[in-house]
Coordinates of C-alpha atoms in Angstrom, one line a residue:
Chain A
X1236 CA 104.7 13.5 120.5
X1237 CA 101.1 12.6 121.5
X1238 CA 99.4 9.4 122.4
X1239 CA 96.2 8.0 120.8
X1240 CA 93.4 7.9 123.4
X1241 CA 95.6 10.1 125.7
X1242 CA 92.3 11.6 127.1
X1243 CA 90.9 8.5 128.5
X1244 CA 90.4 5.9 131.2
X1245 CA 94.0 5.5 132.4
X1246 CA 93.7 9.0 133.8
X1247 CA 92.1 9.2 137.3
X1248 CA 90.8 12.7 136.5
X1249 CA 89.0 11.3 133.5
X1250 CA 87.4 8.5 135.5
X1251 CA 86.3 11.0 138.1
X1252 CA 84.6 13.3 135.6
X1253 CA 83.0 10.3 133.9
X1254 CA 81.6 9.0 137.1
X1255 CA 80.1 12.4 137.7
X1256 CA 78.7 13.1 134.3
X1257 CA 77.4 9.8 133.0
X1258 CA 78.1 7.7 129.9
X1259 CA 80.7 8.2 127.1
X1260 CA 78.3 9.8 124.7
X1261 CA 77.0 12.2 127.3
X1262 CA 80.6 13.4 127.7
X1263 CA 81.1 13.7 124.0
X1264 CA 78.0 15.8 123.7
X1265 CA 78.7 18.1 126.7
X1266 CA 81.2 20.4 125.0
X1267 CA 82.3 21.8 128.3
X1268 CA 83.2 18.4 129.6
X1269 CA 84.6 17.2 126.3
X1270 CA 86.9 20.2 126.2
X1271 CA 88.1 19.6 129.7
X1272 CA 88.8 16.0 129.0
X1273 CA 90.7 16.9 125.8
X1274 CA 92.9 19.2 127.9
X1275 CA 93.4 16.8 130.9
X1276 CA 96.5 14.9 129.5
X1277 CA 98.1 18.2 128.5
X1278 CA 97.8 19.6 132.0
X1279 CA 99.2 16.4 133.5
X1280 CA 101.9 16.0 130.8
X1281 CA 102.8 19.4 129.6
X1282 CA 105.7 17.9 127.5
X1283 CA 103.1 16.5 125.0
X1284 CA 102.9 18.4 121.8
X1285 CA 99.3 18.0 120.8
X1286 CA 95.7 17.7 122.0
X1287 CA 93.4 15.3 120.2
X1288 CA 89.7 16.1 120.3
X1289 CA 87.7 13.9 122.7
X1290 CA 85.0 12.5 120.5
X1291 CA 84.1 9.3 118.5
X1292 CA 84.2 8.2 114.9
X1293 CA 80.5 7.2 115.1
X1294 CA 79.3 10.7 115.4
X1295 CA 79.2 10.7 111.6
X1296 CA 76.7 7.8 111.3
X1297 CA 74.7 9.5 114.1
X1298 CA 74.5 12.7 111.9
X1299 CA 73.6 10.6 108.9
X1300 CA 70.5 9.3 110.9
X1301 CA 71.4 6.1 112.7
X1302 CA 70.7 5.9 116.4
X1303 CA 73.8 5.5 118.4
X1304 CA 74.2 3.9 121.9
X1305 CA 77.1 2.5 123.8
X1306 CA 76.4 -0.8 125.6
X1307 CA 78.7 -1.1 128.6
X1308 CA 81.3 -3.9 128.0
X1309 CA 80.1 -4.5 124.5
X1310 CA 80.8 -1.3 122.6
X1311 CA 78.7 0.8 120.2
X1312 CA 75.4 -0.1 118.6
X1313 CA 74.0 1.7 115.5
X1314 CA 70.3 1.1 114.5
X1315 CA 68.9 0.5 112.0
X1316 CA 71.8 -1.4 110.5
X1317 CA 72.2 -0.9 106.7
X1318 CA 72.3 -4.7 106.1
X1319 CA 68.6 -4.5 105.1
X1320 CA 67.7 -0.9 105.4
X1321 CA 68.7 1.6 102.8
X1322 CA 70.4 4.9 103.3
X1323 CA 67.4 6.9 102.0
X1324 CA 65.3 5.5 104.8
X1325 CA 67.4 7.5 107.3
X1326 CA 66.8 11.1 108.2
X1327 CA 70.0 13.1 108.3
X1328 CA 70.6 15.4 111.3
X1329 CA 73.6 17.5 110.4
X1330 CA 73.0 19.6 113.6
X1331 CA 74.2 16.5 115.6
X1332 CA 77.7 17.6 114.6
X1333 CA 77.5 21.1 116.1
X1334 CA 78.4 20.3 119.7
X1335 CA 81.7 18.8 118.4
X1336 CA 82.6 22.2 116.8
X1337 CA 81.8 23.8 120.1
X1338 CA 84.3 21.5 121.8
X1339 CA 87.0 22.3 119.2
X1340 CA 86.5 26.1 119.8
X1341 CA 86.7 25.7 123.6
X1342 CA 89.8 23.6 123.4
X1343 CA 91.5 26.0 120.9
X1344 CA 90.7 28.9 123.2
X1345 CA 92.3 27.2 126.2
X1346 CA 95.3 25.5 124.5
X1347 CA 98.8 27.0 124.8
X1348 CA 99.8 28.1 121.3
X1349 CA 102.8 25.8 121.3
X1350 CA 100.4 22.8 121.3
X1351 CA 98.7 21.6 118.2
X1352 CA 95.0 20.8 118.2
X1353 CA 94.2 17.6 116.2
X1354 CA 90.7 17.0 114.9
X1355 CA 89.7 13.6 113.5
X1356 CA 87.1 11.4 111.8
X1357 CA 86.9 7.8 110.9
X1358 CA 87.7 6.9 107.3
X1359 CA 84.8 6.1 105.0
X1360 CA 85.6 2.3 104.9
X1361 CA 85.9 1.9 108.7
X1362 CA 82.7 4.0 109.4
X1363 CA 80.9 2.0 106.7
X1364 CA 81.7 -1.3 108.5
X1365 CA 79.9 -0.1 111.6
X1366 CA 77.0 1.4 109.6
X1367 CA 76.4 -1.9 107.8
X1368 CA 76.8 -4.3 110.7
X1369 CA 75.4 -1.9 113.4
X1370 CA 78.4 -2.8 115.6
X1371 CA 82.0 -3.7 115.6
X1372 CA 82.8 -7.3 114.4
X1373 CA 85.7 -9.6 114.3
X1374 CA 86.5 -9.4 110.6
X1375 CA 84.1 -6.9 109.2
X1376 CA 82.4 -9.8 107.4
X1377 CA 79.0 -8.0 106.7
X1378 CA 80.6 -5.0 105.1
X1379 CA 83.1 -7.0 103.1
X1380 CA 80.4 -9.3 101.8
X1381 CA 78.2 -6.3 100.8
X1382 CA 81.1 -4.7 99.1
X1383 CA 81.3 -7.7 96.8
X1384 CA 77.7 -8.7 96.5
X1385 CA 76.1 -5.2 96.2
X1386 CA 78.9 -2.7 95.3
X1387 CA 76.3 -0.1 94.2
X1388 CA 74.6 0.0 97.6
X1389 CA 77.9 -0.2 99.5
X1390 CA 79.4 2.5 97.2
X1391 CA 76.5 4.8 98.0
X1392 CA 77.1 4.3 101.7
X1393 CA 80.8 5.1 101.4
X1394 CA 80.1 8.1 99.2
X1395 CA 77.6 9.5 101.7
X1396 CA 80.1 9.0 104.6
X1397 CA 82.8 10.7 102.5
X1398 CA 80.6 13.7 101.8
X1399 CA 79.6 14.2 105.4
X1400 CA 83.1 13.6 106.6
X1401 CA 84.5 16.2 104.3
X1402 CA 82.1 18.8 105.7
X1403 CA 82.7 17.6 109.2
X1404 CA 86.5 17.8 109.0
X1405 CA 86.4 21.1 107.2
X1406 CA 84.2 22.6 109.9
X1407 CA 86.6 21.3 112.6
X1408 CA 89.4 23.2 110.9
X1409 CA 87.2 26.4 110.8
X1410 CA 86.6 25.9 114.5
X1411 CA 90.3 25.7 115.3
X1412 CA 91.7 22.2 114.4
X1413 CA 95.3 22.5 113.1
X1414 CA 95.8 19.0 111.9
X1415 CA 93.4 16.1 111.1
X1416 CA 93.7 12.4 111.6
X1417 CA 91.7 9.8 109.6
X1418 CA 91.3 6.7 111.6
X1419 CA 91.0 3.6 109.4
X1420 CA 90.8 1.0 112.2
X1421 CA 89.5 -1.8 110.0
X1422 CA 91.6 -1.4 106.8
X1423 CA 93.5 -4.5 107.6
X1424 CA 90.9 -7.1 106.6
X1425 CA 90.6 -6.2 102.9
X1426 CA 92.1 -7.9 99.8
X1427 CA 94.3 -5.6 97.7
X1428 CA 91.6 -4.8 95.1
X1429 CA 89.0 -4.0 97.7
X1430 CA 91.6 -2.0 99.7
X1431 CA 92.2 0.1 96.6
X1432 CA 88.5 0.7 96.0
X1433 CA 87.2 1.3 99.5
X1434 CA 90.2 2.5 101.4
X1435 CA 92.6 4.2 99.0
X1436 CA 90.2 5.9 96.6
X1437 CA 87.9 7.6 99.1
X1438 CA 90.8 8.6 101.3
X1439 CA 92.7 10.1 98.3
X1440 CA 89.6 12.2 97.4
X1441 CA 89.2 13.4 101.0
X1442 CA 92.9 14.3 101.2
X1443 CA 92.9 16.1 97.9
X1444 CA 89.8 18.2 98.7
X1445 CA 90.9 19.0 102.3
X1446 CA 94.4 20.0 101.2
X1447 CA 92.8 22.3 98.6
X1448 CA 90.5 23.9 101.1
X1449 CA 93.0 24.1 104.0
X1450 CA 96.6 24.0 102.6
X1451 CA 98.3 24.5 105.9
X1452 CA 96.4 21.7 107.7
X1453 CA 98.2 18.3 107.5
X1454 CA 96.1 15.1 107.2
X1455 CA 97.5 12.1 109.1
X1456 CA 96.3 8.8 107.6
X1457 CA 96.2 5.8 110.0
X1458 CA 95.3 2.6 108.1
X1459 CA 95.6 0.1 110.9
X1460 CA 96.6 -3.3 109.8
X1461 CA 97.5 -2.2 106.3
X1462 CA 100.9 -4.1 106.6
X1463 CA 102.5 -4.6 103.2
X1464 CA 100.0 -2.2 101.6
X1465 CA 101.3 0.8 103.5
X1466 CA 103.6 2.1 100.8
X1467 CA 100.7 2.0 98.2
X1468 CA 98.5 3.7 100.7
X1469 CA 101.0 6.5 101.3
X1470 CA 101.8 6.9 97.6
X1471 CA 98.2 6.9 96.3
X1472 CA 96.3 8.7 99.0
X1473 CA 99.0 11.4 99.3
X1474 CA 98.3 11.8 103.0
X1475 CA 100.6 14.4 104.6
X1476 CA 101.7 12.0 107.4
X1477 CA 101.3 8.3 107.9
X1478 CA 100.4 6.7 111.2
X1479 CA 101.8 3.1 111.8
X1480 CA 100.2 0.6 114.1
X1481 CA 102.4 -1.3 116.6
X1482 CA 102.7 -4.4 114.4
X1483 CA 104.8 -2.5 111.8
X1484 CA 108.5 -2.9 112.1
X1485 CA 109.9 0.7 112.1
X1486 CA 113.1 -0.5 110.5
X1487 CA 111.2 -2.0 107.6
X1488 CA 108.9 1.0 107.4
X1489 CA 111.8 3.5 107.2
X1490 CA 113.1 1.6 104.2
X1491 CA 109.8 0.9 102.5
X1492 CA 108.0 4.3 102.8
X1493 CA 108.5 7.5 100.8
X1494 CA 111.7 9.1 102.0
X1495 CA 110.3 12.5 103.2
X1496 CA 107.0 11.3 104.4
X1497 CA 106.4 12.2 108.1
X1498 CA 105.7 9.1 110.1
X1499 CA 103.6 8.8 113.3
X1500 CA 103.9 6.0 115.7
X1501 CA 104.3 3.2 116.8
X1502 CA 105.0 2.0 120.3
X1503 CA 103.2 -1.2 121.4
X1504 CA 100.8 -0.1 124.1
X1505 CA 101.6 -3.4 125.9
X1506 CA 105.3 -2.5 125.9
X1507 CA 104.3 0.8 127.7
X1508 CA 102.6 -1.3 130.4
X1509 CA 105.5 -3.7 130.6
X1510 CA 108.0 -1.0 131.1
X1511 CA 111.7 -1.7 131.8
X1512 CA 113.9 -3.2 129.1
X1513 CA 111.1 -4.0 126.5
X1514 CA 109.9 -0.4 126.7
X1515 CA 113.3 1.1 126.3
X1516 CA 114.2 -1.2 123.5
X1517 CA 111.0 -0.5 121.6
X1518 CA 111.2 3.3 122.0
X1519 CA 114.8 3.2 120.9
X1520 CA 114.0 1.1 117.8
X1521 CA 111.3 3.6 116.7
X1522 CA 113.3 6.7 117.4
X1523 CA 116.4 5.4 115.6
X1524 CA 114.5 4.2 112.6
X1525 CA 112.9 7.6 112.0
X1526 CA 115.8 9.7 113.2
X1527 CA 116.4 11.2 109.7
X1528 CA 112.8 12.1 108.8
X1529 CA 110.0 14.1 110.4
X1530 CA 108.6 11.8 113.1
X1531 CA 105.6 12.3 115.4
X1532 CA 106.2 9.9 118.3
X1533 CA 103.0 8.0 119.3
X1534 CA 101.7 4.6 120.3
X1535 CA 100.6 2.2 117.6
X1536 CA 97.1 1.9 119.1
X1537 CA 95.2 3.7 121.9
X1538 CA 96.7 3.7 125.4
X1539 CA 95.2 1.0 127.5
X1540 CA 93.1 1.7 130.5
X1541 CA 95.4 -0.1 133.0
X1542 CA 98.6 1.8 131.9
X1543 CA 100.3 3.1 135.1
X1544 CA 100.8 6.9 135.0
X1545 CA 104.4 6.4 136.1
X1546 CA 105.1 4.5 132.9
X1547 CA 103.7 7.3 130.8
X1548 CA 106.0 9.7 132.6
X1549 CA 108.9 7.3 131.9
X1550 CA 108.0 7.2 128.3
X1551 CA 107.8 10.9 127.9
X1552 CA 111.2 11.2 129.6
X1553 CA 112.7 8.6 127.2
X1554 CA 111.3 10.3 124.1
X1555 CA 111.7 14.0 125.1
X1556 CA 115.1 13.3 126.7
X1557 CA 116.3 12.1 123.3
X1558 CA 115.6 15.4 121.6
Chain B
X660 CA 96.5 -26.2 93.9
X661 CA 94.6 -26.9 97.0
X662 CA 92.2 -24.9 99.3
X663 CA 92.5 -24.4 103.0
X664 CA 89.6 -26.1 104.8
X665 CA 88.8 -27.9 101.5
X666 CA 87.4 -30.8 103.6
X667 CA 84.7 -28.9 105.3
X668 CA 81.2 -27.5 105.7
X669 CA 80.7 -26.2 102.1
X670 CA 80.6 -29.8 101.0
X671 CA 77.2 -31.6 101.3
X672 CA 78.9 -34.9 101.7
X673 CA 80.8 -33.5 104.7
X674 CA 77.6 -32.1 106.3
X675 CA 76.0 -35.4 105.8
X676 CA 78.8 -37.4 107.5
X677 CA 78.9 -34.9 110.3
X678 CA 75.2 -35.1 111.0
X679 CA 75.5 -38.8 111.2
X680 CA 78.7 -39.0 113.4
X681 CA 78.3 -36.2 115.9
X682 CA 80.6 -33.3 116.8
X683 CA 83.8 -32.0 115.1
X684 CA 86.1 -33.6 117.7
X685 CA 84.3 -37.0 117.3
X686 CA 85.1 -36.8 113.6
X687 CA 88.8 -35.9 114.2
X688 CA 89.2 -38.8 116.6
X689 CA 87.4 -41.3 114.3
X690 CA 90.3 -42.0 111.9
X691 CA 88.0 -43.9 109.5
X692 CA 85.7 -40.8 109.3
X693 CA 88.6 -38.3 109.3
X694 CA 90.3 -40.1 106.4
X695 CA 87.1 -40.2 104.4
X696 CA 86.6 -36.5 105.0
X697 CA 90.2 -35.7 104.0
X698 CA 89.5 -37.5 100.7
X699 CA 86.0 -36.0 100.0
X700 CA 87.2 -32.9 98.2
X701 CA 89.7 -34.9 96.1
X702 CA 86.9 -37.2 94.9
X703 CA 84.7 -34.3 94.0
X704 CA 87.5 -32.2 92.5
X705 CA 90.1 -34.6 91.1
X706 CA 92.0 -31.6 89.6
X707 CA 93.2 -30.6 93.1
X708 CA 96.8 -31.5 93.7
X709 CA 96.8 -32.1 97.4
X710 CA 94.9 -33.5 100.4
X711 CA 95.2 -31.7 103.8
X712 CA 94.7 -33.8 106.8
X713 CA 91.4 -33.3 108.5
X714 CA 92.3 -32.4 112.1
X715 CA 92.7 -29.4 114.4
X716 CA 95.6 -27.4 115.7
X717 CA 94.3 -27.8 119.3
X718 CA 95.1 -31.5 119.3
X719 CA 98.5 -30.5 120.6
X720 CA 97.2 -28.7 123.8
X721 CA 94.9 -31.7 124.3
X722 CA 98.0 -34.0 124.2
X723 CA 99.8 -31.6 126.6
X724 CA 97.0 -32.2 129.1
X725 CA 94.3 -29.5 128.6
X726 CA 90.7 -30.6 128.2
X727 CA 89.3 -29.7 124.8
X728 CA 85.7 -29.1 123.9
X729 CA 84.0 -27.3 121.0
X730 CA 81.1 -25.1 122.0
X731 CA 78.6 -24.8 119.1
X732 CA 78.7 -21.3 117.6
X733 CA 81.5 -20.2 120.0
X734 CA 84.5 -22.2 119.1
X735 CA 87.0 -24.2 121.1
X736 CA 87.5 -24.2 124.9
X737 CA 90.7 -25.4 126.7
X738 CA 90.7 -26.0 130.4
X739 CA 92.3 -25.2 132.7
X740 CA 93.7 -22.1 131.0
X741 CA 97.3 -21.3 131.7
X742 CA 96.6 -17.8 132.9
X743 CA 96.8 -18.9 136.4
X744 CA 97.6 -22.6 136.2
X745 CA 101.1 -23.8 135.4
X746 CA 102.2 -26.3 132.7
X747 CA 103.5 -28.7 135.3
X748 CA 100.0 -29.1 136.8
X749 CA 98.9 -30.7 133.6
X750 CA 99.3 -34.4 132.9
X751 CA 100.5 -35.0 129.4
X752 CA 98.8 -37.7 127.2
X753 CA 100.9 -38.2 124.2
X754 CA 98.7 -41.1 123.1
X755 CA 96.0 -38.6 122.3
X756 CA 98.0 -37.9 119.1
X757 CA 97.9 -41.6 117.9
X758 CA 94.5 -41.5 116.2
X759 CA 95.8 -38.6 114.0
X760 CA 98.6 -40.8 112.7
X761 CA 96.1 -43.5 111.9
X762 CA 94.2 -41.0 109.8
X763 CA 97.4 -40.1 108.0
X764 CA 98.1 -43.7 107.2
X765 CA 94.6 -44.4 106.0
X766 CA 94.6 -41.3 103.7
X767 CA 98.1 -42.1 102.3
X768 CA 97.0 -45.7 101.5
X769 CA 93.9 -44.4 99.6
X770 CA 95.4 -41.3 97.9
X771 CA 96.4 -41.5 94.2
X772 CA 100.2 -41.2 94.0
X773 CA 99.9 -38.0 91.9
X774 CA 98.3 -36.2 94.9
X775 CA 100.4 -34.8 97.8
X776 CA 99.3 -35.5 101.4
X777 CA 99.9 -32.4 103.6
X778 CA 100.1 -32.8 107.4
X779 CA 99.9 -29.8 109.7
X780 CA 100.2 -28.2 113.1
X781 CA 99.7 -24.8 114.6
X782 CA 102.8 -22.8 115.2
X783 CA 103.9 -22.5 118.9
X784 CA 102.8 -18.8 119.2
X785 CA 99.3 -19.4 117.9
X786 CA 98.8 -22.6 119.9
X787 CA 100.1 -20.7 123.0
X788 CA 97.5 -18.0 122.6
X789 CA 94.8 -20.6 123.0
X790 CA 96.5 -22.4 125.8
X791 CA 96.9 -19.2 127.8
X792 CA 93.4 -17.8 127.2
X793 CA 91.5 -21.1 127.0
X794 CA 89.8 -19.9 123.8
X795 CA 90.2 -17.7 120.8
X796 CA 90.2 -13.9 121.4
X797 CA 89.9 -10.7 119.5
X798 CA 93.5 -9.6 119.8
X799 CA 95.3 -12.4 121.8
X800 CA 95.5 -9.9 124.7
X801 CA 96.1 -12.5 127.4
X802 CA 99.0 -14.2 125.7
X803 CA 100.5 -10.9 124.5
X804 CA 100.4 -9.6 128.1
X805 CA 101.9 -12.7 129.6
X806 CA 104.6 -12.6 127.0
X807 CA 105.7 -9.2 128.3
X808 CA 104.9 -9.6 132.0
X809 CA 106.1 -13.2 132.6
X810 CA 108.4 -14.1 129.6
X811 CA 109.8 -17.1 131.6
X812 CA 106.4 -18.7 132.1
X813 CA 105.3 -17.9 128.5
X814 CA 108.6 -19.1 127.1
X815 CA 108.2 -22.4 128.9
X816 CA 104.8 -22.8 127.4
X817 CA 106.1 -22.0 123.9
X818 CA 109.0 -24.4 124.4
X819 CA 106.8 -27.3 125.4
X820 CA 104.5 -26.7 122.4
X821 CA 107.5 -26.6 120.2
X822 CA 108.8 -29.9 121.5
X823 CA 105.5 -31.7 121.2
X824 CA 104.9 -30.2 117.8
X825 CA 108.3 -31.4 116.5
X826 CA 107.4 -35.0 117.5
X827 CA 103.9 -34.6 116.2
X828 CA 104.9 -33.4 112.8
X829 CA 107.8 -35.9 112.5
X830 CA 105.4 -38.7 113.3
X831 CA 102.9 -37.4 110.6
X832 CA 105.8 -37.7 108.1
X833 CA 106.5 -41.2 109.2
X834 CA 102.9 -42.1 108.8
X835 CA 102.8 -40.7 105.2
X836 CA 102.7 -36.9 105.1
X837 CA 104.7 -35.5 102.2
X838 CA 104.6 -31.8 103.1
X839 CA 103.8 -30.0 106.3
X840 CA 102.0 -26.7 107.0
X841 CA 102.5 -24.6 110.1
X842 CA 99.4 -22.5 110.7
X843 CA 100.3 -19.2 112.5
X844 CA 96.8 -17.8 112.5
X845 CA 97.5 -15.1 115.1
X846 CA 100.9 -13.9 114.2
X847 CA 99.4 -10.6 113.0
X848 CA 99.0 -9.0 116.4
X849 CA 102.6 -8.9 117.6
X850 CA 105.0 -6.0 117.6
X851 CA 108.2 -6.6 115.7
X852 CA 110.4 -7.6 118.7
X853 CA 107.7 -9.9 120.0
X854 CA 107.2 -11.4 116.5
X855 CA 110.9 -12.2 116.3
X856 CA 111.0 -13.8 119.7
X857 CA 107.7 -15.8 119.7
X858 CA 107.0 -16.4 116.0
X859 CA 110.3 -16.4 114.0
X860 CA 112.6 -18.0 116.6
X861 CA 110.4 -21.1 117.4
X862 CA 109.4 -21.5 113.8
X863 CA 113.1 -21.3 112.6
X864 CA 114.0 -24.1 115.1
X865 CA 111.2 -26.3 114.0
X866 CA 112.0 -25.8 110.3
X867 CA 115.7 -26.5 110.9
X868 CA 115.1 -29.7 112.8
X869 CA 112.3 -31.0 110.5
X870 CA 114.4 -30.3 107.4
X871 CA 117.3 -32.2 109.0
X872 CA 115.1 -35.2 109.9
X873 CA 113.1 -35.2 106.7
X874 CA 115.1 -33.5 103.9
X875 CA 112.5 -34.2 101.2
X876 CA 109.5 -32.9 103.1
X877 CA 108.8 -29.1 102.5
X878 CA 107.5 -27.0 105.3
X879 CA 105.0 -24.3 104.4
X880 CA 104.8 -21.4 106.8
X881 CA 101.6 -19.5 107.0
X882 CA 102.0 -16.4 109.2
X883 CA 98.5 -14.9 108.8
X884 CA 98.5 -11.1 109.2
X885 CA 102.3 -10.8 109.1
X886 CA 102.0 -8.0 106.5
X887 CA 105.2 -6.1 106.2
X888 CA 107.1 -8.6 108.3
X889 CA 106.7 -11.4 105.7
X890 CA 110.1 -10.9 104.2
X891 CA 111.8 -11.1 107.6
X892 CA 109.8 -14.2 108.4
X893 CA 110.7 -15.9 105.1
X894 CA 114.4 -15.0 105.4
X895 CA 114.8 -15.9 109.1
X896 CA 112.7 -19.0 109.5
X897 CA 113.9 -20.5 106.2
X898 CA 110.5 -22.1 105.6
X899 CA 110.5 -24.0 102.3
X900 CA 107.4 -22.3 101.1
X901 CA 105.4 -19.3 102.3
X902 CA 101.6 -19.0 102.5
X903 CA 100.1 -15.6 102.0
X904 CA 96.7 -14.5 103.5
X905 CA 94.2 -12.7 101.3
X906 CA 95.1 -9.2 102.5
X907 CA 98.6 -9.4 100.9
X908 CA 99.0 -7.8 97.5
X909 CA 100.5 -10.5 95.3
X910 CA 102.2 -7.9 93.1
X911 CA 103.9 -6.4 96.2
X912 CA 104.8 -9.8 97.6
X913 CA 106.4 -11.0 94.3
X914 CA 108.7 -8.0 94.5
X915 CA 109.4 -8.1 98.2
X916 CA 109.9 -11.8 98.9
X917 CA 113.0 -13.9 98.2
X918 CA 113.1 -14.6 94.4
X919 CA 113.1 -18.4 94.4
X920 CA 110.8 -18.9 97.4
X921 CA 107.7 -20.9 96.5
X922 CA 104.6 -19.0 97.4
X923 CA 101.2 -20.3 98.4
X924 CA 98.0 -18.4 98.2
X925 CA 96.1 -16.1 98.2
X926 CA 92.6 -15.7 96.8
X927 CA 90.1 -13.8 99.0
X928 CA 87.5 -16.5 100.1
X929 CA 84.9 -13.7 99.6
X930 CA 85.9 -13.2 96.0
X931 CA 85.3 -16.9 95.5
X932 CA 81.7 -16.5 96.8
X933 CA 81.2 -13.3 94.8
X934 CA 82.3 -15.0 91.5
X935 CA 82.1 -13.2 88.2
X936 CA 84.5 -10.3 87.4
X937 CA 85.9 -9.8 91.0
X938 CA 86.8 -13.6 91.1
X939 CA 88.4 -13.6 87.6
X940 CA 90.4 -10.4 88.3
X941 CA 91.7 -11.7 91.7
X942 CA 92.7 -15.1 90.2
X943 CA 94.5 -13.4 87.4
X944 CA 96.3 -11.0 89.7
X945 CA 97.6 -13.8 91.8
X946 CA 98.6 -16.1 88.8
X947 CA 100.3 -13.3 87.0
X948 CA 102.3 -12.1 90.0
X949 CA 103.7 -15.5 90.7
X950 CA 104.1 -16.7 87.1
X951 CA 107.9 -16.8 87.2
X952 CA 108.3 -18.7 90.5
X953 CA 107.0 -21.9 92.0
X954 CA 103.4 -21.1 93.0
X955 CA 100.9 -23.3 94.9
X956 CA 97.5 -21.8 94.2
X957 CA 95.3 -21.5 97.3
X958 CA 92.9 -19.3 99.1
X959 CA 94.2 -16.7 101.6
X960 CA 92.1 -18.2 104.4
X961 CA 89.8 -21.2 104.8
X962 CA 87.0 -21.7 102.3
X963 CA 83.7 -20.3 103.8
X964 CA 80.8 -22.7 104.5
X965 CA 78.4 -20.8 102.2
X966 CA 80.6 -21.1 99.2
X967 CA 78.6 -22.5 96.2
X968 CA 80.1 -25.7 94.7
X969 CA 79.7 -24.3 91.3
X970 CA 82.0 -21.4 92.2
X971 CA 84.7 -23.8 93.3
X972 CA 84.4 -25.6 89.9
X973 CA 84.7 -22.3 88.2
X974 CA 87.8 -21.4 90.2
X975 CA 89.5 -24.8 89.4
X976 CA 88.8 -24.2 85.7
X977 CA 90.3 -20.7 85.9
X978 CA 93.4 -21.9 87.6
X979 CA 93.9 -25.2 85.9
X980 CA 92.9 -23.9 82.5
X981 CA 95.7 -21.5 82.9
X982 CA 98.4 -24.1 83.1

């Protein structure tokens, strides 16, 4: 059991450190602070089974040469966007990834051996949506349009991300990561043919190469919003575990997905805030559905910043009390 | 075959009428103009099989007593929101629905008998997300939170919408509508238990009552983003036809959904803009998947305003040439 965004704003100790140290990106690049933040939820909730590296999926575009800033209340900005500019006008700075490996090493050194250290990256499709538009967007319209209108250019962007991501994840493993998650936050907006081309194909190549290089390190794919395409994703990417978002019915998923595939997920973060009956019912539904296969309990999305600590304690008791 | 938002901004004759007559809501409330707009795509593309009423799903909150405005470039605004205010502080104005029935009557009188007139409304859940937040939102957070934190208040809102919608759709049938579509644009963000409670249950009650009152009028349910929950939606709501958004793989859907259920959809509106090979391939995939069951060809989402007319002509030739 772990929780997406478990090192984050719902924790008073995180808010304190952040107020002291400055912006989000400052924290990510201060490997001392990033390691401390990664470890905060494990200190508070020692029943959790894994640490997830405190970082951001947009470190990869930053290393490819875009400028990265976080605008308070509005989210990330990447410049120049790739709507007009081309990839080869960017100067790559691979050294921008180095502080992240320092964080991994520091966390690994401090983490009890019973806890797993999870590294991560964004999937090529999701990272490309940000690189093209320069920011998050409601339905990834810019990237989806470029994927149709200029598949050569869009394919080159995806390929470059894939190549950098492969090196990045591999280096995280060498620094101490014991499992890897691929966040595909925007996989939900694609038609089936585009999903096959831009989500499944690059993910399958990454999984195949990473499994070859690091056979003991499982890759968790998390294609948010994939809905009815989850089974195809699982079958064709050959991810070693599959993360489900909170909109997926676990009963349906248990029936639909390959029988022995480990599943991760998928409590509604709003049910965690609600507590009481809705929380207990949702936890029960997920635990029961995946009782007969390997199951990593998690939320279906990042924990929300106004989640009461007492509710998290209640959740852990519900899940761990069940074992 | 018809196209969602077929009476809209991609048509020069629509843009012309709109420039002349004023804002979107002025057009909806001018039943002369609304009828003309409804008929525009049928005049231009006489191969289409159906007209869809030119109107908006937020007419129902307007009739329930919220003020409705459309802010250019930002979308609709409803005031007061129901975040703080209660339903019983609103004064209902059922007469605000009357001009819509006038439009239906005018279209029906002018429409060739071979063409079907489709009326519509938003589903209670989707309409409630707007009534609570006062506007569209990225992930319907306000409504989803209220649904957990104050299910009594949220349930009362949904019930009122359901009641008004039942009368509204029934009156559309009496005015001449021959089929009805329930747009559930925001059904994709709900966890399975919340989906059952707020999407499936109210929809099932509406379908049951409308089918009882108007046994020859099919109800098309369109739960956008329902993904892996589509089969449960079809089975439990007993809609007479099911609309699929463009992210659903038709091959998967044909296998997963009840065998005799008529399917509507689901071309990616971006594939229509792209044209060429991607368009032909996507059309073929959809037509082939649903070849052995009743199939209403449509897009998976509204036609985009920059869609070239020539591409629409090409699409119609591809679909109708196949018959």
